[in-house]
mmCIF file of C-alpha atoms in Angstrom:
data_model
loop_
_atom_site.group_PDB
_atom_site.id
_atom_site.type_symbol
_atom_site.label_atom_id
_atom_site.label_comp_id
_atom_site.label_asym_id
_atom_site.label_seq_id
_atom_site.Cartn_x
_atom_site.Cartn_y
_atom_site.Cartn_z
ATOM 1 C CA MET A 211 19.317 12.607 -43.378
ATOM 2 C CA ASN A 212 19.051 9.281 -43.323
ATOM 3 C CA LEU A 213 20.296 6.245 -41.418
ATOM 4 C CA LYS A 214 22.998 5.479 -43.740
ATOM 5 C CA THR A 215 24.115 8.556 -43.423
ATOM 6 C CA LEU A 216 23.778 9.116 -39.640
ATOM 7 C CA PHE A 217 25.371 5.763 -39.372
ATOM 8 C CA LEU A 218 28.906 7.180 -41.452
ATOM 9 C CA VAL A 219 28.736 9.843 -39.641
ATOM 10 C CA ALA A 220 28.802 8.650 -36.231
ATOM 11 C CA ALA A 221 31.728 6.187 -37.146
ATOM 12 C CA LEU A 222 33.432 8.855 -37.482
ATOM 13 C CA LEU A 223 32.924 10.924 -34.640
ATOM 14 C CA GLY A 224 32.943 8.139 -32.543
ATOM 15 C CA ALA A 225 36.574 7.377 -33.868
ATOM 16 C CA ALA A 226 37.122 10.873 -33.310
ATOM 17 C CA LEU A 227 36.386 10.621 -30.046
ATOM 18 C CA SER A 228 38.125 7.779 -29.034
ATOM 19 C CA PRO A 229 41.317 7.864 -28.007
ATOM 20 C CA ALA A 230 42.308 4.240 -28.859
ATOM 21 C CA ALA A 231 41.651 5.522 -32.856
ATOM 22 C CA ALA A 232 44.626 8.337 -32.384
ATOM 23 C CA GLN A 233 47.047 6.842 -30.303
ATOM 24 C CA SER A 234 46.818 3.228 -31.819
ATOM 25 C CA GLY A 235 50.487 3.031 -31.985
ATOM 26 C CA ASP A 236 51.360 4.347 -28.347
ATOM 27 C CA LEU A 237 53.194 1.855 -26.147
ATOM 28 C CA ASP A 238 51.158 0.885 -22.131
ATOM 29 C CA ALA A 239 53.934 1.834 -20.265
ATOM 30 C CA SER A 240 52.534 -0.449 -17.075
ATOM 31 C CA LEU A 241 52.645 -3.754 -19.182
ATOM 32 C CA ASN A 242 55.923 -2.826 -20.394
ATOM 33 C CA GLU A 243 55.261 -2.864 -23.866
ATOM 34 C CA THR A 244 57.277 -2.590 -26.858
ATOM 35 C CA VAL A 245 57.082 -3.694 -30.705
ATOM 36 C CA VAL A 246 59.586 -5.550 -32.496
ATOM 37 C CA GLN A 247 60.152 -6.103 -36.110
ATOM 38 C CA ILE A 248 61.386 -9.808 -36.106
ATOM 39 C CA PRO A 249 62.587 -11.215 -39.503
ATOM 40 C CA LYS A 250 61.063 -14.141 -41.341
ATOM 41 C CA ALA A 251 63.497 -16.994 -42.625
ATOM 42 C CA GLY A 252 63.610 -17.837 -45.792
ATOM 43 C CA SER A 253 61.673 -14.642 -46.718
ATOM 44 C CA PRO A 254 64.138 -11.870 -46.048
ATOM 45 C CA ALA A 255 61.367 -9.185 -46.897
ATOM 46 C CA ILE A 256 59.358 -10.134 -44.674
ATOM 47 C CA ALA A 257 59.017 -8.752 -40.992
ATOM 48 C CA LEU A 258 56.705 -9.567 -38.141
ATOM 49 C CA GLU A 259 55.038 -6.840 -36.191
ATOM 50 C CA THR A 260 55.218 -8.447 -32.912
ATOM 51 C CA THR A 261 54.204 -6.698 -29.095
ATOM 52 C CA VAL A 262 56.492 -8.059 -26.601
ATOM 53 C CA TYR A 263 55.376 -7.429 -22.865
ATOM 54 C CA LYS A 264 58.619 -8.538 -20.626
ATOM 55 C CA PRO A 265 58.686 -7.918 -17.139
ATOM 56 C CA GLU A 266 61.513 -5.651 -15.987
ATOM 57 C CA GLY A 267 65.132 -7.735 -15.392
ATOM 58 C CA ALA A 268 66.982 -9.854 -16.928
ATOM 59 C CA GLY A 269 65.236 -12.862 -16.762
ATOM 60 C CA PRO A 270 65.328 -15.702 -18.474
ATOM 61 C CA PHE A 271 61.633 -14.913 -18.274
ATOM 62 C CA PRO A 272 59.155 -18.112 -19.758
ATOM 63 C CA VAL A 273 57.301 -17.029 -22.434
ATOM 64 C CA ALA A 274 53.766 -16.997 -23.320
ATOM 65 C CA ILE A 275 53.580 -16.197 -27.385
ATOM 66 C CA ILE A 276 49.359 -15.745 -27.853
ATOM 67 C CA ASN A 277 48.248 -15.598 -31.290
ATOM 68 C CA HIS A 278 45.233 -13.047 -32.645
ATOM 69 C CA GLY A 279 42.052 -14.131 -34.353
ATOM 70 C CA LYS A 280 40.866 -12.775 -38.236
ATOM 71 C CA ALA A 281 38.597 -9.947 -38.185
ATOM 72 C CA TYR A 282 35.629 -9.513 -41.107
ATOM 73 C CA GLY A 283 37.837 -7.549 -43.546
ATOM 74 C CA LYS A 284 41.400 -7.135 -45.146
ATOM 75 C CA ALA A 285 43.898 -8.866 -42.721
ATOM 76 C CA ARG A 286 46.122 -5.750 -44.185
ATOM 77 C CA GLU A 287 43.651 -3.445 -42.258
ATOM 78 C CA GLN A 288 43.231 -5.108 -38.711
ATOM 79 C CA ALA A 289 44.579 -3.272 -35.996
ATOM 80 C CA ARG A 290 47.922 -4.452 -34.190
ATOM 81 C CA TYR A 291 47.025 -7.018 -31.479
ATOM 82 C CA ARG A 292 46.968 -5.988 -27.682
ATOM 83 C CA PRO A 293 45.833 -8.618 -25.627
ATOM 84 C CA ALA A 294 46.304 -6.651 -22.296
ATOM 85 C CA ILE A 295 44.243 -8.813 -20.346
ATOM 86 C CA ALA A 296 46.093 -12.104 -20.866
ATOM 87 C CA ALA A 297 49.090 -10.096 -20.461
ATOM 88 C CA ARG A 298 48.903 -8.683 -17.267
ATOM 89 C CA TYR A 299 47.422 -12.485 -16.216
ATOM 90 C CA PHE A 300 50.787 -14.039 -17.480
ATOM 91 C CA LEU A 301 53.348 -10.676 -16.213
ATOM 92 C CA GLN A 302 51.991 -11.497 -12.491
ATOM 93 C CA ARG A 303 53.137 -14.787 -13.118
ATOM 94 C CA GLY A 304 56.804 -13.692 -14.363
ATOM 95 C CA TYR A 305 56.290 -14.577 -18.394
ATOM 96 C CA ALA A 306 57.741 -12.978 -21.263
ATOM 97 C CA VAL A 307 54.685 -12.420 -23.150
ATOM 98 C CA ILE A 308 54.457 -12.320 -27.725
ATOM 99 C CA VAL A 309 52.531 -11.399 -29.175
ATOM 100 C CA PRO A 310 53.138 -11.817 -33.315
ATOM 101 C CA MET A 311 51.181 -10.608 -35.991
ATOM 102 C CA ARG A 312 51.294 -12.734 -39.041
ATOM 103 C CA GLN A 313 52.481 -11.994 -42.179
ATOM 104 C CA GLY A 314 49.749 -9.927 -44.081
ATOM 105 C CA PHE A 315 48.142 -8.732 -40.918
ATOM 106 C CA SER A 316 48.597 -4.950 -39.922
ATOM 107 C CA ASN A 317 52.209 -3.488 -40.552
ATOM 108 C CA SER A 318 53.707 -7.029 -41.310
ATOM 109 C CA GLY A 319 54.816 -7.859 -44.439
ATOM 110 C CA GLY A 320 54.190 -10.065 -47.101
ATOM 111 C CA ASN A 321 50.144 -11.120 -48.073
ATOM 112 C CA TYR A 322 47.498 -13.153 -45.937
ATOM 113 C CA ALA A 323 48.912 -16.938 -46.253
ATOM 114 C CA GLY A 324 46.762 -20.090 -47.491
ATOM 115 C CA ALA A 325 43.611 -18.607 -49.076
ATOM 116 C CA GLY A 326 41.178 -21.474 -50.653
ATOM 117 C CA CYS A 327 39.560 -23.995 -48.989
ATOM 118 C CA ASP A 328 42.698 -26.134 -47.571
ATOM 119 C CA VAL A 329 42.059 -25.363 -43.886
ATOM 120 C CA GLU A 330 44.620 -27.522 -42.473
ATOM 121 C CA GLY A 331 47.123 -26.052 -45.045
ATOM 122 C CA ASN A 332 46.018 -22.431 -43.661
ATOM 123 C CA GLY A 333 46.647 -23.511 -40.205
ATOM 124 C CA LEU A 334 50.276 -24.942 -41.039
ATOM 125 C CA ALA A 335 51.635 -21.636 -42.813
ATOM 126 C CA HIS A 336 50.747 -19.513 -39.952
ATOM 127 C CA ALA A 337 51.929 -21.567 -37.645
ATOM 128 C CA GLY A 338 54.893 -20.784 -39.749
ATOM 129 C CA ASP A 339 54.816 -17.481 -38.549
ATOM 130 C CA VAL A 340 54.445 -18.743 -35.106
ATOM 131 C CA LYS A 341 57.868 -20.785 -35.672
ATOM 132 C CA ALA A 342 59.768 -17.548 -36.736
ATOM 133 C CA ALA A 343 58.651 -15.689 -33.584
ATOM 134 C CA LEU A 344 59.327 -17.956 -31.036
ATOM 135 C CA ASP A 345 63.140 -18.779 -33.028
ATOM 136 C CA TYR A 346 64.030 -14.571 -32.646
ATOM 137 C CA VAL A 347 62.398 -14.804 -29.232
ATOM 138 C CA THR A 348 64.541 -18.349 -27.846
ATOM 139 C CA ALA A 349 67.897 -16.854 -29.381
ATOM 140 C CA GLN A 350 67.249 -13.599 -26.668
ATOM 141 C CA PRO A 351 68.709 -14.065 -23.258
ATOM 142 C CA TRP A 352 65.890 -12.987 -21.193
ATOM 143 C CA ALA A 353 63.919 -15.728 -22.546
ATOM 144 C CA ASP A 354 63.926 -19.354 -20.974
ATOM 145 C CA LYS A 355 63.299 -21.448 -23.705
ATOM 146 C CA GLY A 356 62.621 -24.101 -22.104
ATOM 147 C CA ASN A 357 59.745 -22.898 -20.952
ATOM 148 C CA ILE A 358 57.212 -21.776 -23.536
ATOM 149 C CA VAL A 359 53.156 -21.893 -23.754
ATOM 150 C CA VAL A 360 51.057 -21.036 -26.525
ATOM 151 C CA LEU A 361 47.551 -19.700 -26.665
ATOM 152 C CA GLY A 362 45.652 -18.299 -29.271
ATOM 153 C CA GLN A 363 42.028 -16.867 -29.949
ATOM 154 C CA SER A 364 39.888 -17.647 -32.916
ATOM 155 C CA HIS A 365 42.086 -18.318 -36.176
ATOM 156 C CA GLY A 366 45.181 -17.721 -33.792
ATOM 157 C CA GLY A 367 43.437 -20.915 -31.957
ATOM 158 C CA TRP A 368 43.472 -22.977 -34.935
ATOM 159 C CA THR A 369 47.196 -21.495 -35.538
ATOM 160 C CA THR A 370 48.064 -22.793 -32.290
ATOM 161 C CA LEU A 371 46.461 -26.394 -33.065
ATOM 162 C CA ALA A 372 48.375 -26.700 -36.038
ATOM 163 C CA PHE A 373 51.598 -25.183 -34.297
ATOM 164 C CA GLY A 374 51.433 -28.139 -32.300
ATOM 165 C CA SER A 375 52.095 -30.840 -34.601
ATOM 166 C CA GLN A 376 55.441 -28.914 -35.597
ATOM 167 C CA ALA A 377 57.251 -30.283 -32.088
ATOM 168 C CA TYR A 378 58.881 -26.742 -31.512
ATOM 169 C CA PRO A 379 61.480 -27.530 -28.737
ATOM 170 C CA GLY A 380 60.222 -26.069 -25.278
ATOM 171 C CA VAL A 381 56.732 -25.801 -25.851
ATOM 172 C CA LYS A 382 54.562 -27.498 -22.783
ATOM 173 C CA ALA A 383 50.926 -26.359 -22.855
ATOM 174 C CA LEU A 384 48.412 -25.531 -26.081
ATOM 175 C CA VAL A 385 45.558 -23.442 -25.263
ATOM 176 C CA ASN A 386 42.441 -22.778 -27.703
ATOM 177 C CA PHE A 387 39.946 -20.267 -27.609
ATOM 178 C CA ALA A 388 37.173 -20.769 -30.160
ATOM 179 C CA GLY A 389 39.576 -22.053 -32.453
ATOM 180 C CA GLY A 390 38.850 -22.200 -35.933
ATOM 181 C CA LEU A 391 38.494 -20.549 -39.917
ATOM 182 C CA ARG A 392 35.159 -19.831 -40.686
ATOM 183 C CA GLN A 393 35.020 -20.606 -44.431
ATOM 184 C CA GLU A 394 31.137 -20.700 -45.368
ATOM 185 C CA LYS A 395 32.369 -20.159 -49.426
ATOM 186 C CA CYS A 396 33.796 -23.584 -49.024
ATOM 187 C CA PRO A 397 31.674 -27.008 -49.262
ATOM 188 C CA GLY A 398 31.956 -28.888 -45.979
ATOM 189 C CA TRP A 399 34.282 -26.411 -44.535
ATOM 190 C CA GLU A 400 32.752 -27.462 -40.770
ATOM 191 C CA GLN A 401 34.009 -31.120 -41.493
ATOM 192 C CA ALA A 402 36.752 -30.237 -42.546
ATOM 193 C CA LEU A 403 38.141 -28.157 -38.949
ATOM 194 C CA ALA A 404 37.158 -31.298 -37.743
ATOM 195 C CA LEU A 405 39.504 -33.542 -40.062
ATOM 196 C CA GLY A 406 42.140 -30.810 -40.179
ATOM 197 C CA ALA A 407 41.733 -31.219 -36.009
ATOM 198 C CA GLY A 408 42.522 -34.767 -36.130
ATOM 199 C CA ARG A 409 45.604 -34.884 -38.448
ATOM 200 C CA TYR A 410 46.948 -31.559 -36.293
ATOM 201 C CA ALA A 411 46.640 -34.129 -33.366
ATOM 202 C CA ARG A 412 48.523 -37.335 -35.182
ATOM 203 C CA ASP A 413 51.772 -35.753 -34.912
ATOM 204 C CA THR A 414 51.055 -33.447 -31.135
ATOM 205 C CA ARG A 415 52.290 -34.694 -28.198
ATOM 206 C CA LEU A 416 51.451 -31.365 -26.196
ATOM 207 C CA PRO A 417 48.488 -31.327 -23.478
ATOM 208 C CA SER A 418 45.972 -28.904 -24.737
ATOM 209 C CA LEU A 419 42.863 -27.174 -23.322
ATOM 210 C CA TRP A 420 40.123 -25.667 -24.965
ATOM 211 C CA PHE A 421 37.855 -23.332 -24.374
ATOM 212 C CA TYR A 422 34.064 -23.015 -26.871
ATOM 213 C CA GLY A 423 30.692 -21.611 -25.954
ATOM 214 C CA ASP A 424 27.652 -22.104 -26.808
ATOM 215 C CA ASN A 425 26.517 -19.181 -28.143
ATOM 216 C CA ASP A 426 29.423 -18.179 -30.597
ATOM 217 C CA SER A 427 28.606 -16.691 -33.471
ATOM 218 C CA TYR A 428 31.341 -19.089 -35.624
ATOM 219 C CA PHE A 429 31.421 -21.817 -34.782
ATOM 220 C CA SER A 430 28.331 -24.162 -33.173
ATOM 221 C CA THR A 431 28.101 -26.488 -30.523
ATOM 222 C CA HIS A 432 28.181 -29.159 -33.287
ATOM 223 C CA THR A 433 31.011 -28.201 -34.693
ATOM 224 C CA TYR A 434 33.590 -27.875 -31.765
ATOM 225 C CA ARG A 435 32.508 -30.997 -30.326
ATOM 226 C CA ALA A 436 33.220 -32.268 -33.883
ATOM 227 C CA MET A 437 37.017 -30.833 -34.010
ATOM 228 C CA HIS A 438 37.536 -32.147 -30.239
ATOM 229 C CA ALA A 439 36.206 -35.729 -30.736
ATOM 230 C CA GLN A 440 38.283 -35.622 -34.125
ATOM 231 C CA TYR A 441 41.242 -34.444 -32.246
ATOM 232 C CA THR A 442 41.148 -37.012 -29.304
ATOM 233 C CA ALA A 443 40.409 -39.602 -31.361
ATOM 234 C CA ALA A 444 43.356 -39.696 -33.272
ATOM 235 C CA GLY A 445 45.056 -39.425 -29.830
ATOM 236 C CA GLY A 446 45.356 -35.422 -28.933
ATOM 237 C CA GLN A 447 45.487 -34.756 -25.664
ATOM 238 C CA ALA A 448 42.850 -32.138 -24.976
ATOM 239 C CA ARG A 449 40.672 -31.183 -22.494
ATOM 240 C CA LEU A 450 37.521 -29.417 -23.518
ATOM 241 C CA VAL A 451 35.395 -26.386 -20.783
ATOM 242 C CA ALA A 452 32.381 -25.816 -22.891
ATOM 243 C CA PHE A 453 31.249 -23.005 -20.718
ATOM 244 C CA GLY A 454 27.871 -22.242 -22.966
ATOM 245 C CA GLU A 455 26.578 -19.501 -23.526
ATOM 246 C CA PHE A 456 28.377 -16.154 -22.558
ATOM 247 C CA GLY A 457 27.027 -12.286 -23.265
ATOM 248 C CA SER A 458 25.904 -11.926 -26.975
ATOM 249 C CA ASP A 459 28.275 -14.090 -28.293
ATOM 250 C CA ALA A 460 30.797 -16.648 -26.329
ATOM 251 C CA HIS A 461 33.424 -15.970 -29.099
ATOM 252 C CA HIS A 462 34.377 -12.735 -27.788
ATOM 253 C CA LEU A 463 35.220 -14.716 -23.818
ATOM 254 C CA PHE A 464 38.898 -14.352 -23.995
ATOM 255 C CA GLY A 465 38.976 -10.362 -24.930
ATOM 256 C CA SER A 466 36.596 -9.560 -22.129
ATOM 257 C CA ARG A 467 37.463 -8.627 -18.889
ATOM 258 C CA ALA A 468 34.113 -10.698 -17.656
ATOM 259 C CA GLY A 469 35.819 -13.511 -19.604
ATOM 260 C CA GLN A 470 38.624 -13.922 -17.221
ATOM 261 C CA PRO A 471 36.846 -16.211 -13.741
ATOM 262 C CA VAL A 472 35.608 -18.434 -17.061
ATOM 263 C CA TRP A 473 39.299 -18.965 -17.830
ATOM 264 C CA GLN A 474 42.237 -17.948 -16.248
ATOM 265 C CA PRO A 475 41.803 -20.151 -13.708
ATOM 266 C CA GLU A 476 41.557 -23.451 -16.050
ATOM 267 C CA VAL A 477 44.629 -21.951 -17.543
ATOM 268 C CA SER A 478 46.460 -21.802 -14.150
ATOM 269 C CA ARG A 479 45.731 -25.129 -13.641
ATOM 270 C CA LEU A 480 47.037 -26.119 -16.847
ATOM 271 C CA LEU A 481 50.198 -24.250 -16.552
ATOM 272 C CA ALA A 482 50.572 -25.681 -13.088
ATOM 273 C CA ALA A 483 50.316 -29.150 -14.486
ATOM 274 C CA VAL A 484 52.848 -29.113 -16.970
ATOM 275 C CA GLY A 485 55.730 -27.299 -14.233
ATOM 276 C CA LEU A 486 54.824 -23.506 -15.596
ATOM 277 C CA PRO A 487 54.081 -21.175 -13.046
ATOM 278 C CA SER A 488 50.445 -21.167 -12.059
ATOM 279 C CA GLU A 489 50.435 -18.307 -9.206
ATOM 280 C CA ARG A 490 50.849 -14.408 -9.083
ATOM 281 C CA GLN A 491 54.495 -13.569 -7.650
ATOM 282 C CA ALA A 492 54.723 -10.613 -5.210
ATOM 283 C CA LYS A 493 57.504 -8.999 -6.912
ATOM 284 C CA PHE A 494 55.506 -8.678 -9.959
ATOM 285 C CA ALA A 495 52.445 -7.414 -8.242
ATOM 286 C CA LYS A 496 53.356 -3.940 -10.483
ATOM 287 C CA TYR A 497 50.573 -5.856 -13.359
ATOM 288 C CA GLY A 498 47.659 -6.001 -11.375
ATOM 289 C CA THR A 499 44.879 -3.904 -12.144
ATOM 290 C CA ALA A 500 44.537 -1.347 -9.721
ATOM 291 C CA GLY A 501 43.771 1.160 -11.138
ATOM 292 C CA LEU A 502 40.815 -0.022 -14.109
ATOM 293 C CA THR A 503 37.018 1.107 -13.187
ATOM 294 C CA PRO A 504 35.188 -1.213 -12.129
ATOM 295 C CA LEU A 505 33.720 -4.258 -14.191
ATOM 296 C CA PRO A 506 29.845 -3.342 -14.027
ATOM 297 C CA PRO A 507 27.259 -6.221 -13.475
ATOM 298 C CA GLU A 508 25.820 -7.214 -16.507
ATOM 299 C CA THR A 509 21.662 -6.407 -16.518
ATOM 300 C CA ASP A 510 18.353 -7.355 -18.513
ATOM 301 C CA PHE A 511 17.458 -3.220 -18.990
ATOM 302 C CA ALA A 512 17.906 -4.537 -22.993
ATOM 303 C CA ALA A 513 18.881 -7.225 -26.066
ATOM 304 C CA LEU A 514 23.030 -5.665 -26.899
ATOM 305 C CA GLU A 515 21.796 -5.163 -30.425
ATOM 306 C CA ASN A 516 18.580 -3.426 -29.644
ATOM 307 C CA VAL A 517 19.626 -0.170 -30.379
ATOM 308 C CA ILE A 518 15.283 1.412 -29.575
ATOM 309 C CA LYS A 519 15.773 0.389 -25.713
ATOM 310 C CA LEU A 520 18.782 3.163 -26.122
ATOM 311 C CA PRO A 521 17.689 5.593 -23.635
ATOM 312 C CA HIS A 522 18.081 9.740 -23.764
ATOM 313 C CA VAL A 523 19.873 9.386 -27.201
ATOM 314 C CA LYS A 524 18.870 10.942 -30.171
ATOM 315 C CA SER A 525 19.188 9.443 -33.862
ATOM 316 C CA ALA A 526 22.734 10.183 -34.241
ATOM 317 C CA GLY A 527 23.182 8.155 -30.883
ATOM 318 C CA ARG A 528 21.721 5.268 -31.701
ATOM 319 C CA ALA A 529 23.494 5.256 -34.974
ATOM 320 C CA GLY A 530 27.080 5.465 -33.235
ATOM 321 C CA TYR A 531 25.566 3.232 -31.051
ATOM 322 C CA GLN A 532 25.517 0.772 -34.498
ATOM 323 C CA ALA A 533 28.679 2.126 -34.912
ATOM 324 C CA TYR A 534 30.233 0.668 -31.646
ATOM 325 C CA LEU A 535 28.196 -2.646 -32.166
ATOM 326 C CA MET A 536 31.056 -3.366 -35.552
ATOM 327 C CA LYS A 537 33.849 -2.446 -32.769
ATOM 328 C CA MET A 538 36.275 -5.093 -31.296
ATOM 329 C CA ILE A 539 36.509 -6.711 -27.719
ATOM 330 C CA PRO A 540 37.420 -4.905 -25.770
ATOM 331 C CA ARG A 541 34.769 -1.446 -26.279
ATOM 332 C CA ALA A 542 33.073 0.208 -24.042
ATOM 333 C CA PHE A 543 29.626 2.990 -24.939
ATOM 334 C CA ALA A 544 28.271 5.782 -22.239
ATOM 335 C CA ILE A 545 25.448 7.699 -22.287
ATOM 336 C CA GLY A 546 24.855 11.142 -20.438
ATOM 337 C CA PRO A 547 21.113 11.886 -18.902
ATOM 338 C CA ASP A 548 20.770 15.415 -21.474
ATOM 339 C CA GLY A 549 21.259 12.763 -24.806
ATOM 340 C CA ALA A 550 24.981 13.029 -24.743
ATOM 341 C CA TRP A 551 27.121 9.307 -26.150
ATOM 342 C CA GLY A 552 30.866 8.172 -26.478
ATOM 343 C CA TRP A 553 32.574 4.891 -26.873
ATOM 344 C CA ALA A 554 35.797 3.633 -26.789
ATOM 345 C CA ASP A 555 37.051 0.197 -28.484
ATOM 346 C CA GLY A 556 40.524 -1.485 -27.553
ATOM 347 C CA GLY A 557 43.376 -0.605 -24.717
ATOM 348 C CA GLU A 558 42.814 -2.016 -21.831
ATOM 349 C CA ASP A 559 40.445 0.539 -19.386
ATOM 350 C CA PRO A 560 37.824 1.601 -23.015
ATOM 351 C CA LEU A 561 35.573 2.070 -20.365
ATOM 352 C CA LYS A 562 37.392 5.241 -18.455
ATOM 353 C CA ARG A 563 37.610 6.740 -21.996
ATOM 354 C CA ALA A 564 34.181 6.022 -23.343
ATOM 355 C CA LEU A 565 32.824 7.755 -19.993
ATOM 356 C CA HIS A 566 35.425 10.592 -20.437
ATOM 357 C CA ASN A 567 34.088 11.384 -24.606
ATOM 358 C CA CYS A 568 30.616 11.177 -23.549
ATOM 359 C CA GLN A 569 31.532 13.664 -20.854
ATOM 360 C CA ARG A 570 32.979 15.898 -23.048
ATOM 361 C CA HIS A 571 29.438 16.649 -24.520
ATOM 362 C CA SER A 572 27.190 16.458 -21.570
ATOM 363 C CA LYS A 573 26.148 18.730 -18.520
ATOM 364 C CA GLY A 574 25.227 15.980 -16.445
ATOM 365 C CA GLU A 575 26.448 12.434 -15.397
ATOM 366 C CA CYS A 576 27.847 10.160 -18.111
ATOM 367 C CA ARG A 577 27.415 6.364 -17.343
ATOM 368 C CA LEU A 578 27.660 2.966 -19.230
ATOM 369 C CA TYR A 579 25.214 1.565 -21.314
ATOM 370 C CA SER A 580 27.101 -0.975 -22.565
ATOM 371 C CA VAL A 581 30.793 -3.414 -21.890
ATOM 372 C CA ASP A 582 32.306 -5.982 -23.836
ATOM 373 C CA ASP A 583 29.137 -7.674 -25.208
ATOM 374 C CA PHE A 584 26.642 -6.809 -22.222
ATOM 375 C CA VAL A 585 24.322 -4.321 -21.252
ATOM 376 C CA VAL A 586 25.279 -3.026 -17.911
ATOM 377 C CA TRP A 587 22.906 0.070 -17.599
ATOM 378 C CA GLN A 588 21.000 0.053 -14.411
#
């Protein structure tokens, strides 16, 4: 069996072993998760698949809206975005968390908007979906429409900056995690990002917080610093948190449990500065992280992509690890002493599920080899 065939078999086996793959439609009761279809005004045939994490009670609750990125491949095949780490952070502070899938993604209607090289227009097109989601949410009795924060990661961060230029009532701050749109087929795409950021800033009066790292596989240090320079030169309020290197790819900070110490204190500071709730509240303590598998520390056993260094496993396990490396964060990979292996991705505790998937095929105790973007093997 050649490596290509092994990779395919391992990918299928990994998916079969992963409860997240079989239960992607399940709702997390501990986060009071629901899914609604939000109609898009002016486009009656389009509804946006939207995840809602809302504290128990009548509210009104301040609103945090989180905008997803764009994975490689077709937008339609992208799974519903479920940022459990960020949802818990905001739920503990009494927020309702809204996560819309934009037009053409997952089970949202329509087609992916803004193809081509007009990166500025792309962001504005997607900002229209954020507006549609907020129009729906702010009409609900449980929403405090005067206290809103908008966040986004990658393409969602770019969408957030674009949305900031729309002066939506009640929005008090923007948070951009590695925002942008990598368009390598477009001449001068990096300069277009910087110029587009500057044009967004001209119409934005909101404070914003930007997170970028120096080993980001999408945007170089030069690219994000040029974007920030153009944004602030045009009058935009943007505090840049340049956190250096993170794991093997700084682009994954927001989705990784290891990234929480980097972004959560900074976001709390921003929320407090604009008069939004920033501290955990005792009455929302039930949304804490108790019960999650402890996050092991990073080790220097091997580079994340070094398949040869995996202990115990044979060729199928190495191919399985290659399949694992293609998965979105959060994710985890576990190995048994007899060569068994298993991985899991998505959901809130892939560490637990990866260990379980491995243990089903191992007589010895399975241990975690990798979590998110780190090798943790001792």
